Coordinates of C-alpha atoms and ligand atoms in Angstrom, one line a residue:
M1 CA 140.4 32.1 88.5
C2 CA 140.7 28.6 88.1
G3 CA 144.3 26.6 87.7
I4 CA 144.3 23.1 85.8
V5 CA 147.4 20.3 85.4
G6 CA 147.8 17.5 83.8
Y7 CA 151.3 14.7 83.5
I8 CA 151.4 12.6 81.0
G9 CA 154.5 10.3 81.0
E10 CA 157.2 7.9 82.2
Q11 CA 156.5 9.5 86.0
E12 CA 154.3 9.2 88.3
A13 CA 151.8 11.6 87.4
Y14 CA 150.5 12.2 91.7
P15 CA 154.0 14.9 92.9
I16 CA 154.1 16.4 89.3
L17 CA 150.1 17.3 89.6
L18 CA 150.5 18.2 93.3
E19 CA 153.6 20.6 92.7
G20 CA 152.3 22.1 89.8
L21 CA 148.5 22.8 91.3
K22 CA 151.0 24.6 94.1
K23 CA 152.9 26.4 91.9
L24 CA 148.6 27.7 90.8
E25 CA 148.3 28.8 94.3
Y26 CA 148.7 32.7 94.1
R27 CA 145.4 32.5 91.5
G28 CA 143.3 32.4 94.5
Y29 CA 141.1 29.0 95.5
D30 CA 138.7 27.1 97.9
S31 CA 139.0 23.5 96.8
A32 CA 141.6 21.3 94.6
G33 CA 141.6 17.8 93.5
V34 CA 143.6 15.0 91.2
A35 CA 142.6 12.3 88.8
L36 CA 145.3 9.5 88.1
L37 CA 144.4 6.8 85.4
S38 CA 146.6 3.7 86.1
R39 CA 146.5 0.2 85.2
E40 CA 144.2 -0.2 88.6
G41 CA 141.4 2.0 86.7
L42 CA 140.5 5.8 87.5
K43 CA 141.2 7.5 90.5
I44 CA 139.9 10.8 91.9
I45 CA 140.8 12.6 95.5
K46 CA 139.2 16.0 95.8
A47 CA 139.2 17.9 99.2
K48 CA 137.8 21.2 99.7
G49 CA 140.5 24.0 101.6
E50 CA 143.6 24.5 100.7
I51 CA 146.1 21.5 98.8
A52 CA 147.0 20.6 102.2
A53 CA 143.6 19.4 103.0
L54 CA 144.1 17.3 99.6
E55 CA 147.4 16.3 100.7
K56 CA 145.8 14.7 104.1
K57 CA 143.5 12.6 102.3
V58 CA 145.8 11.1 99.3
G59 CA 148.0 10.0 103.2
Q60 CA 151.0 8.1 103.2
R61 CA 149.9 6.6 100.3
F62 CA 149.7 8.6 97.1
P63 CA 147.8 6.9 93.9
D64 CA 149.8 5.3 91.1
G65 CA 148.9 6.7 87.7
N66 CA 151.8 8.2 84.5
T67 CA 148.3 9.8 83.6
G68 CA 146.2 12.4 85.2
I69 CA 144.6 15.4 85.9
G70 CA 144.4 17.8 88.5
H71 CA 142.8 21.1 89.4
T72 CA 142.5 24.5 92.4
R73 CA 138.4 25.3 92.4
W74 CA 138.4 28.9 92.1
A75 CA 134.1 29.2 92.8
T76 CA 132.3 30.1 90.8
H77 CA 129.0 28.1 90.0
G78 CA 128.1 26.5 93.4
V79 CA 129.7 27.1 97.3
P80 CA 133.1 25.1 97.7
S81 CA 132.9 21.8 98.9
D82 CA 134.2 18.6 97.8
S83 CA 131.4 17.8 95.9
N84 CA 132.2 20.9 93.7
A85 CA 135.6 20.3 93.6
H86 CA 137.3 19.1 90.5
P87 CA 137.9 16.5 88.4
H88 CA 134.3 15.7 87.2
C89 CA 133.4 12.3 86.3
A90 CA 130.3 12.0 84.1
C91 CA 127.4 9.2 85.6
T92 CA 130.3 6.0 84.5
E93 CA 134.5 7.5 85.5
D94 CA 135.1 6.1 82.4
F95 CA 135.5 10.7 81.9
T96 CA 137.0 12.9 84.1
V97 CA 137.3 16.5 82.8
V98 CA 139.1 19.7 84.4
H99 CA 137.9 23.1 83.2
N100 CA 138.7 26.8 83.7
G101 CA 135.9 29.5 83.0
I102 CA 132.0 30.0 82.5
I103 CA 129.2 27.6 81.1
E104 CA 127.0 30.2 80.4
N105 CA 124.8 27.8 79.0
Y106 CA 125.2 25.3 81.8
L107 CA 122.0 24.9 83.1
A108 CA 120.1 24.4 79.0
L109 CA 122.5 21.7 78.9
R110 CA 122.0 19.9 82.0
L111 CA 118.4 20.1 81.7
W112 CA 118.8 18.8 78.4
L113 CA 121.2 15.7 79.8
E114 CA 118.8 14.7 82.9
E115 CA 116.0 14.6 80.3
K116 CA 118.6 11.8 78.2
G117 CA 118.8 9.7 81.5
H118 CA 121.8 11.3 82.9
H119 CA 122.2 12.3 86.4
F120 CA 125.1 15.0 88.2
S121 CA 126.2 14.4 91.8
S122 CA 127.6 18.5 92.0
E123 CA 126.6 22.2 91.9
T124 CA 128.7 23.3 89.2
D125 CA 128.6 24.2 85.8
T126 CA 131.9 22.1 84.8
E127 CA 129.9 18.6 85.4
V128 CA 128.1 19.1 82.5
L129 CA 131.4 18.9 80.1
A130 CA 132.0 15.2 82.1
H131 CA 128.1 14.7 80.9
L132 CA 128.3 15.9 77.6
V133 CA 131.5 14.3 76.8
E134 CA 130.3 11.2 77.8
H135 CA 127.0 11.6 76.1
Y136 CA 128.9 11.4 72.5
Y137 CA 131.6 9.5 73.0
N138 CA 132.3 7.7 69.9
G139 CA 135.0 5.8 70.1
D140 CA 137.5 9.0 69.4
L141 CA 137.6 11.3 72.4
L142 CA 139.3 14.0 70.3
K143 CA 136.3 13.9 68.4
T144 CA 134.1 13.3 71.1
V145 CA 135.5 17.1 72.7
Q146 CA 135.2 18.6 69.0
E147 CA 132.0 17.5 69.0
A148 CA 131.0 18.2 72.8
M149 CA 132.1 21.5 72.9
K150 CA 129.8 23.0 70.1
S151 CA 126.9 23.1 72.2
V152 CA 128.7 24.9 75.2
E153 CA 128.8 28.3 75.2
G154 CA 130.5 30.6 77.5
S155 CA 134.9 30.6 78.5
F156 CA 137.0 27.0 78.6
A157 CA 140.1 25.5 79.3
M158 CA 138.9 22.0 79.9
V159 CA 141.2 18.2 79.5
A160 CA 139.4 15.7 79.4
M161 CA 140.5 11.9 80.4
C162 CA 139.1 8.9 78.9
Q163 CA 139.5 4.6 80.5
S164 CA 139.6 3.4 77.7
E165 CA 141.8 5.7 75.7
T166 CA 144.7 5.9 79.1
D167 CA 147.8 7.4 76.4
K168 CA 146.2 10.8 76.1
L169 CA 145.0 13.8 77.4
V170 CA 142.9 15.4 75.3
C171 CA 142.4 19.7 75.5
A172 CA 140.0 22.8 74.2
R173 CA 140.5 26.2 74.6
K174 CA 138.5 28.5 74.3
D175 CA 138.5 32.1 75.8
S176 CA 140.7 30.7 79.1
P177 CA 144.5 30.5 79.1
L178 CA 145.6 26.8 78.4
I179 CA 149.5 26.2 77.7
I180 CA 150.6 22.5 76.6
G181 CA 154.8 22.4 77.6
V182 CA 156.8 19.8 75.8
G183 CA 159.2 17.3 78.2
E184 CA 161.4 14.4 76.9
G185 CA 158.7 11.2 76.6
E186 CA 156.6 13.3 78.9
N187 CA 154.4 15.8 78.3
F188 CA 152.5 18.6 80.6
I189 CA 149.4 20.2 80.3
A190 CA 148.5 23.9 82.6
S191 CA 146.7 27.6 82.9
D192 CA 149.7 29.3 83.0
V193 CA 153.6 28.9 83.4
P194 CA 154.5 28.2 87.0
A195 CA 153.3 25.3 87.2
I196 CA 155.4 23.7 84.7
I197 CA 158.4 25.6 84.2
S198 CA 160.1 23.7 86.7
H199 CA 160.1 20.8 84.0
T200 CA 160.3 22.4 81.2
R201 CA 160.6 26.2 79.0
K202 CA 159.2 25.1 75.8
I203 CA 155.4 25.4 75.9
Y204 CA 153.0 25.3 72.9
I205 CA 149.9 28.1 73.4
L206 CA 146.6 27.2 72.4
E207 CA 144.7 29.8 71.1
D208 CA 141.1 29.5 71.6
G209 CA 139.3 27.4 69.5
E210 CA 141.8 25.3 69.5
F211 CA 142.0 21.6 70.7
A212 CA 144.9 19.1 71.7
V213 CA 145.5 15.4 71.9
V214 CA 148.5 14.9 74.3
T215 CA 150.6 11.9 74.7
S216 CA 153.7 11.0 76.2
S217 CA 155.6 11.5 73.4
S218 CA 153.5 14.1 70.7
V219 CA 151.2 16.9 71.2
D220 CA 148.9 17.3 67.8
I221 CA 146.8 20.6 67.5
F222 CA 143.4 20.9 65.7
T223 CA 141.3 23.0 64.7
A224 CA 137.3 22.6 65.6
E225 CA 137.1 20.3 62.5
D226 CA 139.9 18.1 63.5
T227 CA 142.8 19.6 60.5
L228 CA 146.3 19.7 62.0
I229 CA 147.5 23.2 62.7
K230 CA 151.6 23.5 62.6
K231 CA 152.8 25.3 66.0
E232 CA 155.9 27.1 66.7
I233 CA 157.2 25.5 70.5
R234 CA 157.7 28.5 72.5
E235 CA 160.5 29.4 74.7
I236 CA 159.9 30.3 77.9
T237 CA 162.8 32.9 79.0
W238 CA 160.9 34.1 82.7
D239 CA 162.1 33.0 85.8
A240 CA 159.0 30.9 88.1
V241 CA 158.4 34.3 90.5
A242 CA 158.1 36.7 86.7
A243 CA 156.0 33.8 86.0
E244 CA 153.5 33.8 88.4
K245 CA 152.9 37.4 87.6
A246 CA 152.5 36.0 83.9
G247 CA 156.8 38.5 83.3
Y248 CA 154.8 41.5 85.0
Q249 CA 157.3 43.0 87.8
H250 CA 154.1 43.5 90.1
F251 CA 150.9 41.8 90.5
M252 CA 149.6 45.3 90.0
L253 CA 150.3 45.7 87.0
K254 CA 149.2 42.6 85.9
E255 CA 145.4 42.7 87.2
I256 CA 145.5 46.7 85.8
M257 CA 146.1 44.6 82.8
E258 CA 143.2 42.4 83.7
Q259 CA 141.0 44.6 83.0
P260 CA 139.7 44.2 79.7
Q261 CA 139.1 40.0 80.6
A262 CA 138.1 40.4 83.6
L263 CA 134.9 43.2 82.8
R264 CA 134.9 40.6 79.9
E265 CA 133.5 37.9 82.1
T266 CA 131.7 39.5 84.4
M267 CA 129.7 40.8 81.8
R268 CA 129.2 37.1 80.4
G269 CA 125.6 36.0 80.3
R270 CA 124.7 38.8 81.4
L271 CA 124.9 41.7 78.7
L272 CA 124.2 39.7 75.9
N273 CA 123.5 40.7 72.0
G274 CA 125.9 43.6 71.4
G275 CA 124.8 44.7 74.9
R276 CA 120.4 45.3 73.6
E277 CA 119.8 42.7 76.2
I278 CA 120.5 42.3 80.1
N279 CA 119.5 39.0 81.8
L280 CA 120.2 38.8 85.5
A281 CA 117.6 36.5 86.4
E282 CA 120.6 35.4 88.6
L283 CA 119.4 37.7 90.9
Y284 CA 116.0 36.4 91.8
L285 CA 114.9 39.3 91.9
T286 CA 110.7 39.8 90.8
S287 CA 109.3 42.3 89.1
E288 CA 107.3 43.5 91.8
E289 CA 110.3 43.7 93.9
M290 CA 112.3 45.9 91.5
N291 CA 108.7 48.5 90.7
D292 CA 108.3 48.1 95.1
I293 CA 112.1 49.8 96.0
S294 CA 111.6 53.3 96.8
K295 CA 115.0 53.5 98.0
I296 CA 118.4 52.2 97.9
Y297 CA 121.2 52.3 100.4
I298 CA 125.0 51.6 99.7
V299 CA 127.5 50.2 102.5
A300 CA 131.2 49.6 101.5
C301 CA 134.3 50.6 102.5
G302 CA 137.7 51.9 101.1
T303 CA 137.1 51.4 97.1
A304 CA 134.5 49.1 97.3
Y305 CA 132.5 52.5 98.8
H306 CA 134.4 54.5 95.7
A307 CA 132.0 52.2 93.4
G308 CA 129.1 52.8 95.8
L309 CA 130.0 56.4 94.1
V310 CA 129.5 55.9 91.1
G311 CA 126.5 54.2 91.5
K312 CA 124.8 56.8 93.3
Y313 CA 125.0 59.5 90.7
V314 CA 123.9 56.6 87.8
M315 CA 121.2 55.1 89.9
E316 CA 119.9 58.4 91.0
K317 CA 120.0 59.5 87.1
I318 CA 118.5 56.7 85.8
L319 CA 116.7 55.2 88.1
R320 CA 115.0 58.9 90.3
L321 CA 115.3 56.9 92.7
P322 CA 117.0 58.5 95.7
V323 CA 120.7 56.4 97.3
D324 CA 122.1 57.1 100.0
V325 CA 126.0 55.8 100.0
D326 CA 127.6 55.2 103.3
L327 CA 130.9 53.8 104.7
A328 CA 130.0 50.7 106.6
S329 CA 132.2 51.8 109.7
E330 CA 129.2 54.7 110.3
F331 CA 126.8 52.6 108.9
R332 CA 127.0 50.1 111.3
Y333 CA 127.1 52.7 114.2
R334 CA 124.9 55.6 112.4
D335 CA 121.0 53.6 113.1
P336 CA 120.6 54.3 109.7
L337 CA 116.8 55.1 108.3
L338 CA 116.2 51.8 107.0
D339 CA 111.9 50.8 105.5
E340 CA 110.6 47.4 103.8
K341 CA 111.5 49.5 100.8
T342 CA 115.1 50.1 101.1
M343 CA 117.3 48.4 98.6
V344 CA 120.6 47.5 100.5
I345 CA 123.5 47.2 98.5
V346 CA 126.8 45.8 100.0
I347 CA 130.2 46.2 98.1
S348 CA 133.1 44.2 98.7
Q349 CA 135.9 42.3 96.6
S350 CA 136.9 40.2 99.3
G351 CA 133.7 39.8 100.9
E352 CA 135.0 39.8 104.5
T353 CA 135.5 43.1 105.4
A354 CA 134.7 43.4 108.5
D355 CA 133.0 46.6 109.2
T356 CA 130.8 45.6 105.5
L357 CA 129.9 42.4 107.2
A358 CA 128.3 44.1 110.4
A359 CA 126.7 46.4 108.0
L360 CA 124.5 43.7 106.4
R361 CA 124.1 41.9 109.1
L362 CA 122.1 45.1 110.5
A363 CA 120.6 45.6 107.5
R364 CA 118.9 42.0 107.4
S365 CA 118.2 42.5 111.8
R366 CA 116.0 45.6 110.3
G367 CA 114.0 42.9 108.3
N368 CA 115.7 44.9 105.0
K369 CA 116.8 42.1 102.0
V370 CA 120.6 42.9 100.6
L371 CA 121.9 42.3 97.7
A372 CA 126.3 41.8 97.5
I373 CA 128.7 43.0 94.3
T374 CA 131.4 40.6 95.4
N375 CA 134.0 39.2 94.0
V376 CA 134.8 35.6 96.0
V377 CA 132.3 33.2 95.7
G378 CA 131.7 31.4 99.3
S379 CA 132.4 34.0 101.2
S380 CA 130.6 35.4 104.7
V381 CA 128.6 38.6 102.5
A382 CA 127.8 36.6 99.3
R383 CA 126.6 33.8 101.9
E384 CA 124.7 36.0 104.0
A385 CA 123.3 38.4 101.6
D386 CA 119.6 37.2 100.7
R387 CA 121.6 38.0 96.9
A388 CA 124.7 37.8 95.6
F389 CA 125.7 39.7 92.3
F390 CA 129.2 38.3 91.5
T391 CA 132.1 40.3 89.8
W392 CA 134.0 37.5 87.4
A393 CA 137.3 39.8 87.9
G394 CA 139.1 36.5 89.1
P395 CA 141.9 36.6 92.4
E396 CA 142.5 39.9 93.4
I397 CA 146.4 39.9 94.8
A398 CA 147.6 43.6 95.0
V399 CA 146.2 45.3 98.0
A400 CA 145.7 47.7 95.8
S401 CA 142.2 46.8 93.9
T402 CA 142.2 47.5 90.5
K403 CA 140.3 45.0 88.6
A404 CA 137.6 43.8 91.5
F405 CA 137.1 48.1 91.5
L406 CA 136.1 48.2 87.4
T407 CA 133.6 45.5 87.8
Q408 CA 132.2 47.2 90.5
L409 CA 131.5 49.4 89.0
L410 CA 129.9 47.3 85.3
S411 CA 127.9 45.5 88.2
L412 CA 126.3 48.2 89.2
Y413 CA 125.7 49.7 85.4
L414 CA 124.3 46.1 84.8
L415 CA 121.9 46.6 87.9
T416 CA 121.3 50.1 87.0
L417 CA 119.6 49.5 83.5
Y418 CA 118.2 46.4 84.7
L419 CA 115.7 47.9 87.0
A420 CA 115.4 50.9 84.5
K421 CA 114.1 48.3 82.4
A422 CA 111.8 46.1 84.9
R423 CA 110.8 49.9 85.9
G424 CA 110.1 51.8 82.8
A425 CA 111.8 53.8 83.4
L426 CA 114.3 53.9 80.3
D427 CA 112.7 54.0 77.3
E428 CA 113.9 51.5 74.6
D429 CA 116.2 53.2 72.6
S430 CA 118.0 54.7 75.6
F431 CA 118.3 51.3 77.0
E432 CA 119.6 49.9 74.1
C433 CA 122.1 52.7 73.0
A434 CA 123.2 52.8 76.8
G435 CA 124.0 48.9 76.8
K436 CA 125.9 49.2 73.5
A437 CA 128.6 51.3 75.1
L438 CA 128.6 48.9 78.0
F439 CA 129.2 46.5 75.9
D440 CA 132.2 48.5 74.0
L441 CA 134.1 49.1 76.8
P442 CA 136.6 46.5 77.5
A443 CA 138.2 47.6 73.9
K444 CA 138.6 51.0 74.6
V445 CA 140.0 50.2 78.3
E446 CA 142.3 48.8 76.2
A447 CA 143.1 50.9 74.5
I448 CA 143.8 53.3 77.3
L449 CA 146.4 50.6 79.2
S450 CA 148.3 50.6 75.4
R451 CA 148.7 53.9 76.2
E452 CA 151.0 53.6 80.0
Q453 CA 154.3 55.4 78.8
E454 CA 152.2 58.2 79.0
I455 CA 151.2 57.8 81.8
E456 CA 154.5 56.3 82.9
E457 CA 156.2 60.2 82.2
I458 CA 153.4 62.1 84.5
A459 CA 154.3 59.8 87.3
G460 CA 157.7 60.8 86.6
Y461 CA 156.5 64.4 87.7
V462 CA 154.2 63.6 90.1
S463 CA 156.5 61.0 91.7
K464 CA 158.2 63.9 93.3
W465 CA 156.0 66.0 94.9
G466 CA 154.7 64.8 98.7
S467 CA 151.5 65.8 98.7
T468 CA 148.5 66.2 95.1
F469 CA 144.9 67.3 94.4
F470 CA 142.7 65.1 92.3
V471 CA 138.9 67.4 91.4
G472 CA 136.4 67.0 89.5
R473 CA 132.3 67.4 89.4
N474 CA 130.1 64.6 89.8
L475 CA 130.7 61.3 88.7
D476 CA 134.5 62.9 88.0
F477 CA 134.2 64.0 91.8
A478 CA 133.5 60.4 93.0
V479 CA 136.4 58.7 90.4
A480 CA 139.0 61.7 91.6
M481 CA 138.5 59.9 95.6
E482 CA 139.6 56.9 94.1
G483 CA 142.0 58.0 91.9
A484 CA 143.3 59.9 95.1
L485 CA 143.2 56.3 98.1
K486 CA 145.1 54.6 94.9
L487 CA 148.3 56.8 94.7
K488 CA 147.8 57.6 99.1
E489 CA 147.5 53.3 99.6
I490 CA 150.6 52.5 97.4
S491 CA 153.3 55.6 96.7
Y492 CA 152.0 57.4 100.4
I493 CA 151.7 60.7 98.3
H494 CA 149.4 62.9 100.3
A495 CA 146.7 63.2 98.3
E496 CA 143.3 64.8 98.5
A497 CA 139.7 64.3 96.8
Y498 CA 137.7 67.4 96.5
A499 CA 134.6 68.2 94.5
S500 CA 136.4 71.2 91.7
G501 CA 133.8 73.7 93.2
E502 CA 135.0 73.3 97.0
L503 CA 138.3 74.3 96.2
K504 CA 137.9 78.1 96.8
H505 CA 136.3 76.8 100.3
G506 CA 139.4 76.9 101.5
T507 CA 141.9 73.9 99.7
L508 CA 143.4 77.0 97.5
A509 CA 145.0 77.8 100.0
L510 CA 147.2 74.7 99.7
I511 CA 148.2 75.4 96.3
V512 CA 151.8 76.5 95.3
E513 CA 153.8 76.7 92.6
G514 CA 154.2 73.4 90.6
I515 CA 151.7 71.1 93.0
P516 CA 150.4 68.0 90.9
V517 CA 146.7 68.4 90.3
I518 CA 144.8 66.2 88.7
A519 CA 141.7 67.1 87.5
L520 CA 139.1 65.0 86.1
L521 CA 136.8 66.6 83.5
T522 CA 135.0 63.8 81.6
Q523 CA 131.0 65.4 82.3
K524 CA 129.9 67.5 79.4
A525 CA 126.9 69.2 81.8
V526 CA 129.4 70.6 84.4
L527 CA 132.0 70.9 82.2
E528 CA 132.4 75.3 81.8
K529 CA 132.3 75.3 85.4
S530 CA 135.0 73.0 86.2
M531 CA 136.9 74.3 84.0
S532 CA 136.7 78.0 85.8
N533 CA 137.6 75.9 88.8
I534 CA 140.8 74.7 86.9
K535 CA 142.0 78.4 86.4
E536 CA 141.3 79.1 89.9
V537 CA 144.6 76.7 90.6
K538 CA 146.3 77.8 87.1
A539 CA 146.1 81.8 89.1
R540 CA 148.4 80.1 91.7
S541 CA 150.7 78.8 89.2
G542 CA 149.4 74.6 90.3
Y543 CA 150.1 71.3 87.1
V544 CA 146.8 71.0 85.9
I545 CA 146.9 67.0 84.5
C546 CA 143.3 66.8 83.4
F547 CA 141.9 63.7 82.1
A548 CA 138.8 64.1 79.7
Q549 CA 137.0 62.6 76.4
E550 CA 138.0 62.7 73.2
G551 CA 136.4 65.5 71.7
A552 CA 136.2 67.9 74.6
E553 CA 137.3 71.5 73.0
G554 CA 139.1 75.1 74.5
L555 CA 141.9 72.5 76.9
Q556 CA 144.4 72.4 75.6
N557 CA 146.4 75.6 76.3
E558 CA 144.6 75.6 80.1
V559 CA 146.3 72.7 81.4
D560 CA 149.8 71.9 81.6
H561 CA 149.1 68.0 81.2
I562 CA 145.9 66.5 78.8
F563 CA 145.6 63.1 78.5
Y564 CA 141.9 62.3 76.2
L565 CA 140.2 59.2 77.0
P566 CA 138.1 57.3 74.1
A567 CA 134.9 59.1 74.2
T568 CA 131.2 56.7 76.1
E569 CA 128.5 58.1 76.9
D570 CA 129.2 60.2 80.3
F571 CA 127.9 58.0 82.9
L572 CA 130.5 56.1 81.7
T573 CA 133.2 57.1 81.6
P574 CA 134.2 56.6 85.4
I575 CA 135.1 52.8 83.7
L576 CA 137.2 54.9 81.9
S577 CA 138.5 57.6 83.6
V578 CA 140.1 55.4 86.4
V579 CA 142.3 53.4 84.5
P580 CA 144.8 56.1 83.4
L581 CA 144.8 57.2 87.6
Q582 CA 145.8 53.8 88.6
L583 CA 148.4 53.8 86.1
L584 CA 149.5 56.9 87.5
A585 CA 149.7 55.7 90.9
Y586 CA 151.4 52.3 89.6
Y587 CA 154.0 54.2 87.9
T588 CA 154.6 56.4 90.7
A589 CA 154.8 54.4 93.6
V590 CA 157.6 52.4 91.5
A591 CA 159.1 55.8 90.7
R592 CA 160.0 55.9 94.4
C593 CA 160.4 52.5 95.1
C594 CA 158.0 52.0 97.4
S595 CA 156.4 48.1 98.4
V596 CA 153.8 48.3 95.3
D597 CA 151.6 44.9 95.7
K598 CA 152.2 44.8 99.9
P599 CA 152.2 48.7 100.6
R600 CA 152.8 49.3 104.3
N601 CA 150.2 49.1 107.3
L602 CA 147.6 47.7 105.0
A603 CA 145.6 44.1 104.9
K604 CA 144.5 42.7 101.6
S605 CA 141.7 41.8 103.5
V606 CA 140.5 44.3 107.0
T607 CA 138.4 41.6 108.6
V608 CA 138.8 42.8 111.7
E609 CA 137.2 46.2 113.1
Ligands
AGP701 C1 141.6 49.4 97.2 O1 142.5 49.2 97.1 C2 142.3 49.0 99.3 N1 142.7 47.7 99.2 C3 141.0 49.1 100.3 O2 140.5 50.1 100.0 C4 139.8 48.2 100.1 O3 138.9 48.5 99.0 C5 138.9 48.3 101.0 O4 139.6 47.4 102.3 C6 137.8 47.3 101.1 O5 137.5 45.8 100.7 P1 137.2 44.4 100.5 O6 136.5 45.2 98.5 O7 137.2 43.3 99.9 O8 135.8 45.5 101.0

C-alpha cells in the first residue's frame, strides 16, 4: 500500500515529511517523493527506489517550505519510475496531489481530460486526480476537490495542494485510510499512525466520503455536500513499533485481519455489478486465444503452489480442461509437456522466487505465453510474463503468506469464470450465481475472523503436540496442504496433509490417542466418504477438529470439535476454510512463543535455488 504524509505549520516541512515516509517504509514501496510550497513557489522531488535515493536527489540543501506532502508508492498502475512516483502535478504546477488507492475509471477520465486539452506525464491512475482538480478549480480548493472526486470511481486517500491557496492542505477519503494529526500551531496528515506518532498522539480519523481542510491552526472536516462535521479527537496509546502493526502483536495477524479488504481491493474494477459481471480486459486475452486453450499448466512454490492446487480442481470442474499443477523447482527440470495451446500460469506473491522465475523463462523459451498472478507490480515475474494479473493485497510482511494466498485464490476464481464465460462453459444463471457468491465472500471472511477466540482455544490443545495431521478430499485436500504448511512453518510442529482416503494406506499407523487431526469436510459430494475416514481416526482415539459448512448434518457427535463455516458454493469454500487454519497456525505459534513473523530458517522471498 502507498504511504501519504502531509505537514503544515511553523517548522520546515521537508525533515518532517522525510521522517514520516521512513516510518511508513514497512508498508512496502518502490519509489518516493515530496512536494513543498514556499515563497519561491512549488518544489517537487521524487525518485524511484528507496527513500535514500530521494535523499540523494535532494542533496545537502533541502527545499524550503512550511507546507508539504510526501508519498511512498506501491506501484499499481505504471511501473516503478521517477515519473510515476508521487506527488503528481497537473498541466501547470498550480495543483499537486498524492494518492493511495485505485482509481477504477482512470482510463475514461484520462481520455476525457485529454480531449479537453490536458497532457499527462505519467502512466499512473493518480495523475488524473491532479488534472481533475485543475479542470474544476473555481478559486476554492475544498469545493474543487469535492467536485472533482464526484467523477472518481474506486478507492482513494488523497491530499491536494494549490499554489494560490498555500495556507491549506485539502484531503479526501474513500476506502483507503487517512488520519490527521493535531499539533500546536501545526497539523499533520498521514496514511497511518507511525508517520506522525513522534509529533502528536491526537488524531482525527477521516471516514469514507469525508473531506478535510487542514491549516497550521485548524482542522475542518466536511461531507461531500460541504456540511461541517463535528469529530472527536482520538488519543493514540500505542507505541511506535505497535503502530506499524496497527496495534496487532504481529504483522501476520494484521495481514490475516486485512484479508476482507485485500479481497475487496482485488475484486475492485473486476467483479462488477454485485458479481454479475467480470471484467478482466487488463489481461488483453482475445476470445480466440481463450477458446484456443486446450490445457492449463500452473507452476508455483509453497503457498502459491497450494493456490494452484485449488485452481486445478476449480478449472477442471468448470472449464472441463486438463490442468497440471507443478512445483516450480520440479517443473524447471522435468522437461514438461507443453504445446502451443497450453496456457501457463505462474503464481508468486513476491514475483521474485528463483524457481518460479526459472519456470516462467522455461515456458517462454518453449514459445508458450505465460500469465503471472503476482502481488508486486514491477517484479521480475510481472515484467517477464506475457500478461500479469495483480493481486491487490498490499505488502505482505510476515514470512507466512496469508492475504496473498486468499487473493491468489480469488484471482484464479475470477480467471476461471472469465474463461468460462468466453468459452460458453457456464450458462448465464450459473455464471451469475457463482459471481454473486464470490462477491459475498469478504463479508463471510469477516464473520470467521470475528470468531478468532474459538480458534485460539483450539490452538491451546494443538500447541502441546509435536505432530499433527490435516486431512481432506478434493478441494479440502488442497486447503489441508496449505493449513499444514502454515502450522509447520511458524509453530515448528510437524504437520502433514493427507487425502482423507489415503489414511488407511499407511498414515493410520501414526494415529495415537489424542493426536490432533484437523479435518476439512466442506465438499458435499464427498462428505459421507470423508466422514468414514474420520471414523477410522476416531476408532484409534485421534482428536478430530473438524471444519465444515453451516448446515452439514450428523457431524457434531462424530468429532471432538467442530467449527462451522458460513455456507457458500462448494467450489468457493477454500477462501473460507483456510482462514481458521491461518488463525490456528498463528495462535499455536504464539502459544509456543515462536518468532511468528520471522520463523527460523525461512525468508519471505526465496530468490535463490
Ligand atoms: C508461505 O507461507 C511461505 N512463505 C512460502 O511457501 C511462499 O509461499 C513461497 O516461498 C512462494 O513465495 P512467492 O509466492 O513469493 O513466490
